[in-house]
Each structure stands twice: as C-alpha cells, then as structure tokens.
C-alpha cells in the first residue's frame, strides 16, 4: 500500500466516528500534492447537504485526532468540505447513489472524435459505465474515463 493510500485509509478510520456522531457520512478522503504543498482533503455529505458549521465541527475534531495520532510525516493542509454540486463519482457507492442522474464523462482519448459526453447514468459494473444520451445507450470502459461527475445546470 502506498503512503497516499495509507494516509487516506488511516484518516478515514479516524474520521468515521466523528462523522457518525454528527449524522454525516464520508464522501471521500484524498491526500494529494499540489505544487510544493500537500493537502489532506476530506469530503463529507448528508442527504440535505452540509453547511459551513458541519465542516467546521468535523475539521476541528479531525484536526485534534490527527494531531494525537501524528501518522502523516509531511506538513499538510487539512481541508474539510462538501463534495459540491458537480461532485466527482470515484467509487462504486458514488455511482450507485447517482443512477438515474445526469452525468458528464470526460475520456482520456477521443471516442468518435469527442472526449466529453453527457447523459443519464444507467448502470455500471467493474469494467464499464453506461449512460443514456439522446435515447441511445453508450458504454465506456472504466479505463477510458478520465473523470465522471454529476452534471448541473444553472
């Protein structure tokens, strides 16, 4: 297991009782380097949506727990937030909750001269994701997909 995966897994273990006590759920945890800085990003959610107070309570409690366990060797910036309206669908649990929702897919390489697709998420399995666009089903191999996120219009 990589350092990144270890930090994310251990953070989720510390985070779980905190979010459960607040009536929230973990959407995602990521440890990334951007420029010269490391970020530990925690995304929390609940059916009616999270607010700044939810983020603040979780951030304070998680920060204390991380300071106590002190398992991340690098200096990092902790961010706690909602996954947002155009949330990235990384995990099977994200896809499951989004069946029937409109999504945007960006592929690594063009498919029929196009790298961006929009449609209703119809299904997924370990190898592929299927959307319906203009009445037709389109299946994408998971390894073709750079990002899939919920679509939103203003």
CSV table of C-alpha atoms in Angstrom, one decimal:
chain,number,residue,atom,x,y,z
A,1,UNK,CA,0.0,0.0,0.0
A,2,UNK,CA,1.4,3.4,-0.9
A,3,UNK,CA,2.0,6.3,1.5
A,4,UNK,CA,-1.0,8.1,-0.1
A,5,UNK,CA,-3.3,5.1,0.4
A,6,UNK,CA,-2.1,4.5,3.9
A,7,UNK,CA,-2.8,8.1,4.9
A,8,UNK,CA,-6.2,8.1,3.3
A,9,UNK,CA,-7.2,4.8,4.9
A,10,UNK,CA,-6.0,5.8,8.4
A,11,UNK,CA,-7.7,9.2,8.1
A,12,UNK,CA,-11.0,7.5,7.2
A,13,UNK,CA,-10.6,5.3,10.3
A,14,UNK,CA,-10.2,8.4,12.5
A,15,UNK,CA,-13.0,10.3,10.6
A,16,UNK,CA,-15.7,7.6,10.8
A,17,UNK,CA,-16.8,8.0,14.4
A,18,UNK,CA,-16.6,11.8,14.1
A,19,UNK,CA,-19.0,12.0,11.1
A,20,UNK,CA,-21.3,9.3,12.5
A,21,UNK,CA,-21.6,11.4,15.7
A,22,UNK,CA,-22.6,14.4,13.6
A,23,UNK,CA,-25.1,12.5,11.4
A,24,UNK,CA,-22.9,12.8,8.4
A,25,UNK,CA,-21.1,10.4,6.0
A,26,UNK,CA,-17.7,10.3,4.5
A,27,UNK,CA,-17.9,11.0,0.7
A,28,UNK,CA,-14.1,10.8,0.0
A,29,UNK,CA,-10.7,11.4,1.5
A,30,UNK,CA,-7.7,12.3,-0.6
A,31,UNK,CA,-4.1,13.1,0.1
A,32,UNK,CA,-2.5,15.0,-2.8
A,33,UNK,CA,0.5,17.1,-3.6
A,34,UNK,CA,-0.2,20.4,-5.5
A,35,UNK,CA,2.9,22.4,-6.2
A,36,UNK,CA,5.1,22.2,-3.1
A,37,UNK,CA,2.1,21.7,-0.7
A,38,UNK,CA,0.4,18.5,0.5
A,39,UNK,CA,-3.3,18.6,1.1
A,40,UNK,CA,-5.5,16.2,3.1
A,41,UNK,CA,-8.9,16.8,1.7
A,42,UNK,CA,-12.0,15.4,3.4
A,43,UNK,CA,-15.4,15.5,1.7
A,44,UNK,CA,-18.4,15.0,3.9
A,45,UNK,CA,-22.1,14.7,3.0
A,46,UNK,CA,-25.6,14.2,4.2
A,47,UNK,CA,-28.9,13.9,2.4
A,48,UNK,CA,-29.9,17.5,2.9
A,49,UNK,CA,-26.4,18.8,2.2
A,50,UNK,CA,-23.7,20.0,4.5
A,51,UNK,CA,-23.1,23.6,5.7
A,52,UNK,CA,-20.1,25.5,7.0
A,53,UNK,CA,-20.9,24.6,10.6
A,54,UNK,CA,-20.8,20.8,9.7
A,55,UNK,CA,-17.4,21.4,8.0
A,56,UNK,CA,-16.1,23.4,11.0
A,57,UNK,CA,-17.1,20.8,13.6
A,58,UNK,CA,-15.6,17.9,11.6
A,59,UNK,CA,-12.4,19.9,10.8
A,60,UNK,CA,-11.8,20.7,14.5
A,61,UNK,CA,-12.4,17.2,15.7
A,62,UNK,CA,-10.4,15.6,12.9
A,63,UNK,CA,-7.5,18.0,13.4
A,64,UNK,CA,-7.3,17.1,17.0
A,65,UNK,CA,-7.4,13.4,16.2
A,66,UNK,CA,-4.7,13.7,13.5
A,67,UNK,CA,-2.5,15.7,15.9
A,68,UNK,CA,-2.9,13.0,18.5
A,69,UNK,CA,-2.1,10.1,16.2
A,70,UNK,CA,0.5,12.1,14.2
A,71,UNK,CA,1.0,9.5,11.4
A,72,UNK,CA,1.4,11.9,8.5
A,73,UNK,CA,5.1,12.7,8.2
A,74,UNK,CA,4.8,15.6,5.8
A,75,UNK,CA,3.5,19.1,6.6
A,76,UNK,CA,0.0,19.3,5.0
A,77,UNK,CA,-3.1,21.5,4.8
A,78,UNK,CA,-6.4,20.0,6.1
A,79,UNK,CA,-9.5,20.9,4.1
A,80,UNK,CA,-13.0,19.7,5.0
A,81,UNK,CA,-15.8,20.4,2.6
A,82,UNK,CA,-18.9,19.2,0.8
A,83,UNK,CA,-18.2,17.3,-2.5
A,84,UNK,CA,-20.2,20.1,-4.2
A,85,UNK,CA,-22.9,20.0,-6.9
A,86,UNK,CA,-20.7,18.7,-9.7
A,87,UNK,CA,-19.2,16.0,-7.5
A,88,UNK,CA,-16.8,13.5,-8.9
A,89,UNK,CA,-18.0,10.0,-8.9
A,90,UNK,CA,-14.9,8.0,-7.9
A,91,UNK,CA,-16.3,5.0,-6.1
A,92,UNK,CA,-19.0,2.4,-6.7
A,93,UNK,CA,-21.0,3.8,-3.8
A,94,UNK,CA,-21.0,7.2,-5.6
A,95,UNK,CA,-22.2,5.6,-8.8
A,96,UNK,CA,-24.9,3.6,-7.0
A,97,UNK,CA,-26.4,6.8,-5.5
A,98,UNK,CA,-26.3,8.5,-8.9
A,99,UNK,CA,-28.2,6.0,-11.0
A,100,UNK,CA,-30.8,8.0,-12.9
A,101,UNK,CA,-28.9,11.3,-12.5
A,102,UNK,CA,-27.4,13.3,-15.4
A,103,UNK,CA,-23.6,12.9,-15.5
A,104,UNK,CA,-20.7,14.3,-17.5
A,105,UNK,CA,-17.9,12.0,-18.7
A,106,UNK,CA,-14.5,13.1,-19.9
A,107,UNK,CA,-12.4,10.4,-21.6
A,108,UNK,CA,-8.6,10.2,-21.9
A,109,UNK,CA,-8.8,9.7,-25.7
A,110,UNK,CA,-11.4,10.8,-28.2
A,111,UNK,CA,-14.2,8.4,-29.0
A,112,UNK,CA,-15.7,9.2,-32.4
A,113,UNK,CA,-13.7,12.5,-32.3
A,114,UNK,CA,-15.2,13.5,-28.9
A,115,UNK,CA,-13.8,13.5,-25.4
A,116,UNK,CA,-16.8,14.8,-23.5
A,117,UNK,CA,-20.2,13.1,-23.1
A,118,UNK,CA,-23.3,13.9,-21.1
A,119,UNK,CA,-26.2,11.6,-20.3
A,120,UNK,CA,-28.2,9.8,-17.7
A,121,UNK,CA,-26.3,7.2,-15.7
A,122,UNK,CA,-28.0,3.9,-16.3
A,123,UNK,CA,-25.6,1.4,-14.9
A,124,UNK,CA,-22.1,0.3,-14.0
A,125,UNK,CA,-20.1,-2.7,-13.2
A,126,UNK,CA,-16.4,-3.5,-12.5
A,127,UNK,CA,-15.4,-2.8,-16.1
A,128,UNK,CA,-17.8,-0.3,-17.6
A,129,UNK,CA,-20.2,2.6,-17.1
A,130,UNK,CA,-23.3,3.1,-19.2
A,131,UNK,CA,-25.1,6.3,-19.9
A,132,UNK,CA,-28.2,7.1,-22.0
A,133,UNK,CA,-27.8,10.1,-24.3
A,134,UNK,CA,-30.4,11.1,-26.9
A,135,UNK,CA,-32.2,7.8,-26.4
A,136,UNK,CA,-29.2,5.7,-27.0
A,137,UNK,CA,-27.1,3.7,-24.5
A,138,UNK,CA,-23.4,4.4,-24.6
A,139,UNK,CA,-21.0,2.1,-22.6
A,140,UNK,CA,-17.5,3.3,-21.6
A,141,UNK,CA,-14.7,1.1,-20.3
A,142,UNK,CA,-13.7,2.4,-16.9
A,143,UNK,CA,-10.1,2.7,-18.0
A,144,UNK,CA,-11.2,5.1,-20.8
A,145,UNK,CA,-12.7,7.5,-18.3
A,146,UNK,CA,-10.6,10.4,-17.0
A,147,UNK,CA,-13.4,11.8,-14.9
A,148,UNK,CA,-17.2,11.3,-14.3
A,149,UNK,CA,-19.1,13.8,-12.4
A,150,UNK,CA,-22.7,14.9,-11.7
A,151,UNK,CA,-23.9,17.4,-14.3
A,152,UNK,CA,-25.5,20.6,-13.1
A,153,UNK,CA,-27.2,23.4,-14.9
A,154,UNK,CA,-27.8,26.9,-13.6
